[in-house]
Amino acid sequence: MRAVRMTAPGVLEQVEVPTPAAGPGEVLLRVGAVGACHSDLHILDAPAGLFPMPMTLGHEIAGTVDQAGPGVTGWTAGDRAAVYGIIGCGRCRACLRGAENQCRVVPVGGIGLSRDGGLAEHVVVPASRLLHIGELDLTQAAPLTDAGLTPYHAVELARERLRPGTSCVVIGIGGLGHMAVQILVATTAVRIIAVDTSVAALDLASRMGAHEVVQAGPDSVDRIRALVGPPPDGADVVLDFVGADPTVTTARQVVATGGQVLLVGLAGGTLPVRPVADEPPTLPLETAVEVPFWGTRAELQEVIALARAGQLQADVQTFALADAPEAYDLLRRGEIHGRAVIVP
Ligand code: NAD
Ligand code: ZN
Ligand code: ZN
């Protein structure tokens, strides 16, 4: 079969590999759609040794069951499913609570992260990772598994502060961010302020229901403060889907005293923590800072329900498998709007 693999640090290429077979408890899935996540670029940029190599990338997968391995019940050929990408150890304290995204044994264990992923004609996954998607289109179902699930989980973590009448600043309106705006619209009554460097991303944010948009630039902190109030007032919650120095700096400068910053983006920015005796303060007092990772299986089921109810829809740009490297190039250059989805 054809697969798009990371063959060396920074190198993504289409190769021929043997079609894998489903072992006990596993299914062989015919990949119908796989989202191109910005995290794949971080994986490609990572030093050798951090991730298996060669490895087929793609952790945002939906497809059709081809073959169920020995011992699998409840799934048969032809069933359509979304794939929950995390594979925790299943035995640690976190996994036993259902928080496989906090697994203490395999912290970033997953399909397309620690074993071959979905950028291929077929992928083998544990049957326990499959979720029914009803009538959803596979190109819609795939982005739900990460671009939908990760912001949903972050919003869940911030739920306490996302009361009616509060404000939420969403930074980075790409694959995850444009889903975040819709999740906030569907599940809260907060005022949504979207921030991005790109005008096209801000247009997308407005279409998804953001109440205000601010183009990131030298004066963006002042412009956000004009909307949410100057310190010690500010945004109740900041969702940062970039995580670079300029965005974590904006996040800490616009969050309210007692607010919450969720650093979802993995761009390697630094957040100084020195809440008093600084002018301006580095981080307001009583601020909660979280580093969310992906989400739980139960949350993915809720994300799928939200999509089936018509309240969450990825803005999708599709590519053939052979064009996957080009899709990632466009993603790196900021030229993908919404989510790039590869259809093998
Ligand atoms: P994306 O490329 O689709 O979107 C990023 C958006 O941020 C783009 O719209 C871009 O214009 C905007 N942006 C870039 N620099 C900016 C700046 N300085 N100020 C404002 N906006 C800026 O990326 P994505 O797939 O949505 O992923 C976003 C980030 O989240 C990545 O770092 C990715 O690795 C990370 N991620 C984290 C998790 C997790 O579990 N923590 C899960 C998935 C993705
Ligand atoms: Zn991802
Ligand atoms: Zn575990």
Short mmCIF file of N, CA and C in Angstrom, two decimals, residues 113-188:
data_model
loop_
_atom_site.label_atom_id
_atom_site.label_comp_id
_atom_site.label_asym_id
_atom_site.label_seq_id
_atom_site.Cartn_x
_atom_site.Cartn_y
_atom_site.Cartn_z
N LEU A 113 2.10 8.79 16.47
CA LEU A 113 3.06 9.43 17.38
C LEU A 113 4.12 8.44 17.85
N SER A 114 3.65 7.24 18.23
CA SER A 114 4.59 6.23 18.69
C SER A 114 4.47 4.95 17.86
N ARG A 115 3.54 4.93 16.90
CA ARG A 115 3.41 3.81 15.96
C ARG A 115 2.78 4.35 14.69
N ASP A 116 2.76 3.54 13.62
CA ASP A 116 2.31 4.04 12.33
C ASP A 116 0.90 4.63 12.39
N GLY A 117 0.74 5.77 11.73
CA GLY A 117 -0.53 6.48 11.72
C GLY A 117 -1.29 6.32 10.41
N GLY A 118 -2.15 7.28 10.14
CA GLY A 118 -3.17 7.15 9.10
C GLY A 118 -2.86 7.75 7.75
N LEU A 119 -1.64 8.28 7.56
CA LEU A 119 -1.32 8.84 6.23
C LEU A 119 -0.94 7.69 5.29
N ALA A 120 -1.93 6.84 5.03
CA ALA A 120 -1.69 5.62 4.26
C ALA A 120 -3.05 5.10 3.81
N GLU A 121 -3.01 4.09 2.94
CA GLU A 121 -4.28 3.52 2.52
C GLU A 121 -4.96 2.74 3.64
N HIS A 122 -4.13 2.13 4.50
CA HIS A 122 -4.68 1.36 5.62
C HIS A 122 -3.91 1.68 6.91
N VAL A 123 -4.56 1.45 8.03
CA VAL A 123 -3.88 1.56 9.32
C VAL A 123 -4.48 0.51 10.26
N VAL A 124 -3.63 -0.04 11.11
CA VAL A 124 -4.11 -0.99 12.13
C VAL A 124 -4.23 -0.24 13.45
N VAL A 125 -5.39 -0.35 14.08
CA VAL A 125 -5.60 0.30 15.39
C VAL A 125 -6.28 -0.68 16.34
N PRO A 126 -6.04 -0.53 17.65
CA PRO A 126 -6.80 -1.35 18.60
C PRO A 126 -8.30 -1.05 18.44
N ALA A 127 -9.12 -2.09 18.44
CA ALA A 127 -10.57 -1.89 18.25
C ALA A 127 -11.14 -0.96 19.32
N SER A 128 -10.50 -0.94 20.50
CA SER A 128 -10.98 -0.08 21.59
C SER A 128 -10.85 1.41 21.26
N ARG A 129 -10.10 1.75 20.21
CA ARG A 129 -9.91 3.16 19.83
C ARG A 129 -11.00 3.67 18.88
N LEU A 130 -11.89 2.80 18.42
CA LEU A 130 -12.89 3.21 17.41
C LEU A 130 -14.15 3.77 18.06
N LEU A 131 -14.69 4.80 17.44
CA LEU A 131 -15.98 5.35 17.87
C LEU A 131 -16.90 5.47 16.66
N HIS A 132 -18.17 5.15 16.86
CA HIS A 132 -19.15 5.29 15.78
C HIS A 132 -19.36 6.76 15.44
N ILE A 133 -19.60 7.02 14.15
CA ILE A 133 -19.77 8.41 13.70
C ILE A 133 -21.13 8.66 13.05
N GLY A 134 -22.00 7.64 13.08
CA GLY A 134 -23.33 7.83 12.48
C GLY A 134 -23.20 8.17 11.01
N GLU A 135 -23.92 9.21 10.60
CA GLU A 135 -24.00 9.59 9.19
C GLU A 135 -22.90 10.57 8.78
N LEU A 136 -22.02 10.93 9.70
CA LEU A 136 -21.01 11.95 9.37
C LEU A 136 -20.12 11.51 8.23
N ASP A 137 -19.78 12.46 7.39
CA ASP A 137 -18.83 12.26 6.32
C ASP A 137 -17.43 11.99 6.94
N LEU A 138 -16.64 11.10 6.31
CA LEU A 138 -15.33 10.77 6.88
C LEU A 138 -14.40 11.99 6.92
N THR A 139 -14.51 12.87 5.91
CA THR A 139 -13.64 14.07 5.91
C THR A 139 -14.05 15.03 7.03
N GLN A 140 -15.28 14.93 7.50
CA GLN A 140 -15.71 15.73 8.66
C GLN A 140 -15.35 15.04 9.97
N ALA A 141 -15.42 13.70 9.96
CA ALA A 141 -15.17 12.95 11.20
C ALA A 141 -13.69 13.02 11.61
N ALA A 142 -12.78 12.95 10.62
CA ALA A 142 -11.35 12.91 10.95
C ALA A 142 -10.91 14.11 11.81
N PRO A 143 -11.20 15.35 11.39
CA PRO A 143 -10.73 16.48 12.20
C PRO A 143 -11.33 16.53 13.60
N LEU A 144 -12.44 15.86 13.82
CA LEU A 144 -13.03 15.88 15.16
C LEU A 144 -12.10 15.23 16.18
N THR A 145 -11.28 14.27 15.73
CA THR A 145 -10.51 13.45 16.66
C THR A 145 -9.34 14.19 17.31
N ASP A 146 -8.98 15.35 16.77
CA ASP A 146 -7.92 16.15 17.39
C ASP A 146 -8.27 17.64 17.30
N ALA A 147 -8.47 18.16 16.09
CA ALA A 147 -8.81 19.58 15.96
C ALA A 147 -10.10 19.90 16.70
N GLY A 148 -10.98 18.91 16.84
CA GLY A 148 -12.21 19.09 17.62
C GLY A 148 -12.00 18.70 19.08
N LEU A 149 -11.41 17.54 19.30
CA LEU A 149 -11.28 17.01 20.67
C LEU A 149 -10.39 17.88 21.56
N THR A 150 -9.25 18.34 21.04
CA THR A 150 -8.30 19.08 21.88
C THR A 150 -8.90 20.39 22.40
N PRO A 151 -9.52 21.22 21.53
CA PRO A 151 -10.17 22.41 22.07
C PRO A 151 -11.36 22.07 22.98
N TYR A 152 -12.06 21.01 22.68
CA TYR A 152 -13.19 20.62 23.54
C TYR A 152 -12.70 20.32 24.95
N HIS A 153 -11.61 19.58 25.03
CA HIS A 153 -11.02 19.24 26.33
C HIS A 153 -10.54 20.51 27.05
N ALA A 154 -9.91 21.42 26.30
CA ALA A 154 -9.43 22.68 26.90
C ALA A 154 -10.61 23.48 27.44
N VAL A 155 -11.70 23.54 26.68
CA VAL A 155 -12.89 24.27 27.13
C VAL A 155 -13.47 23.59 28.38
N GLU A 156 -13.45 22.26 28.41
CA GLU A 156 -13.90 21.54 29.61
C GLU A 156 -13.07 21.95 30.82
N LEU A 157 -11.75 22.07 30.64
CA LEU A 157 -10.86 22.45 31.75
C LEU A 157 -11.15 23.87 32.23
N ALA A 158 -11.70 24.69 31.33
CA ALA A 158 -11.95 26.10 31.67
C ALA A 158 -13.42 26.35 32.00
N ARG A 159 -14.22 25.29 31.96
CA ARG A 159 -15.68 25.41 32.08
C ARG A 159 -16.10 26.26 33.29
N GLU A 160 -15.41 26.06 34.41
CA GLU A 160 -15.74 26.78 35.65
C GLU A 160 -15.73 28.30 35.45
N ARG A 161 -14.77 28.78 34.65
CA ARG A 161 -14.66 30.24 34.46
C ARG A 161 -15.45 30.74 33.26
N LEU A 162 -15.89 29.82 32.40
CA LEU A 162 -16.60 30.26 31.18
C LEU A 162 -18.09 30.44 31.48
N ARG A 163 -18.38 31.33 32.44
CA ARG A 163 -19.77 31.60 32.81
C ARG A 163 -20.40 32.56 31.81
N PRO A 164 -21.70 32.58 31.72
CA PRO A 164 -22.34 33.59 30.85
C PRO A 164 -21.86 34.98 31.23
N GLY A 165 -21.55 35.77 30.22
CA GLY A 165 -21.11 37.15 30.49
C GLY A 165 -19.61 37.30 30.63
N THR A 166 -18.86 36.21 30.65
CA THR A 166 -17.40 36.32 30.73
C THR A 166 -16.82 36.40 29.31
N SER A 167 -15.50 36.58 29.24
CA SER A 167 -14.88 36.71 27.92
C SER A 167 -13.76 35.69 27.76
N CYS A 168 -13.63 35.22 26.53
CA CYS A 168 -12.58 34.25 26.20
C CYS A 168 -11.82 34.73 24.98
N VAL A 169 -10.51 34.87 25.14
CA VAL A 169 -9.66 35.23 24.00
C VAL A 169 -9.11 33.94 23.39
N VAL A 170 -9.30 33.77 22.10
CA VAL A 170 -8.81 32.59 21.39
C VAL A 170 -7.71 33.04 20.44
N ILE A 171 -6.49 32.57 20.68
CA ILE A 171 -5.34 32.98 19.86
C ILE A 171 -4.97 31.85 18.91
N GLY A 172 -4.93 32.13 17.61
CA GLY A 172 -4.56 31.12 16.60
C GLY A 172 -5.80 30.43 16.07
N ILE A 173 -6.34 30.96 14.97
CA ILE A 173 -7.60 30.43 14.44
C ILE A 173 -7.30 29.54 13.25
N GLY A 174 -6.53 28.47 13.50
CA GLY A 174 -6.23 27.49 12.47
C GLY A 174 -7.11 26.27 12.65
N GLY A 175 -6.50 25.08 12.43
CA GLY A 175 -7.26 23.84 12.55
C GLY A 175 -7.97 23.72 13.89
N LEU A 176 -7.24 23.91 14.99
CA LEU A 176 -7.85 23.79 16.31
C LEU A 176 -8.69 25.02 16.65
N GLY A 177 -8.16 26.20 16.37
CA GLY A 177 -8.81 27.43 16.80
C GLY A 177 -10.19 27.63 16.19
N HIS A 178 -10.35 27.27 14.91
CA HIS A 178 -11.67 27.51 14.31
C HIS A 178 -12.71 26.53 14.86
N MET A 179 -12.24 25.39 15.36
CA MET A 179 -13.15 24.46 16.05
C MET A 179 -13.46 24.99 17.45
N ALA A 180 -12.44 25.56 18.10
CA ALA A 180 -12.62 26.12 19.45
C ALA A 180 -13.72 27.17 19.47
N VAL A 181 -13.69 28.05 18.46
CA VAL A 181 -14.71 29.11 18.41
C VAL A 181 -16.11 28.49 18.34
N GLN A 182 -16.26 27.47 17.50
CA GLN A 182 -17.58 26.82 17.38
C GLN A 182 -17.99 26.12 18.68
N ILE A 183 -17.02 25.50 19.36
CA ILE A 183 -17.31 24.79 20.62
C ILE A 183 -17.76 25.80 21.69
N LEU A 184 -17.09 26.96 21.70
CA LEU A 184 -17.49 28.01 22.66
C LEU A 184 -18.90 28.50 22.34
N VAL A 185 -19.19 28.69 21.04
CA VAL A 185 -20.54 29.14 20.65
C VAL A 185 -21.58 28.11 21.07
N ALA A 186 -21.27 26.83 20.85
CA ALA A 186 -22.26 25.78 21.08
C ALA A 186 -22.46 25.46 22.56
N THR A 187 -21.42 25.65 23.38
CA THR A 187 -21.52 25.14 24.76
C THR A 187 -21.39 26.22 25.84
N THR A 188 -21.21 27.49 25.45
CA THR A 188 -21.10 28.54 26.47
C THR A 188 -21.87 29.78 25.98
#
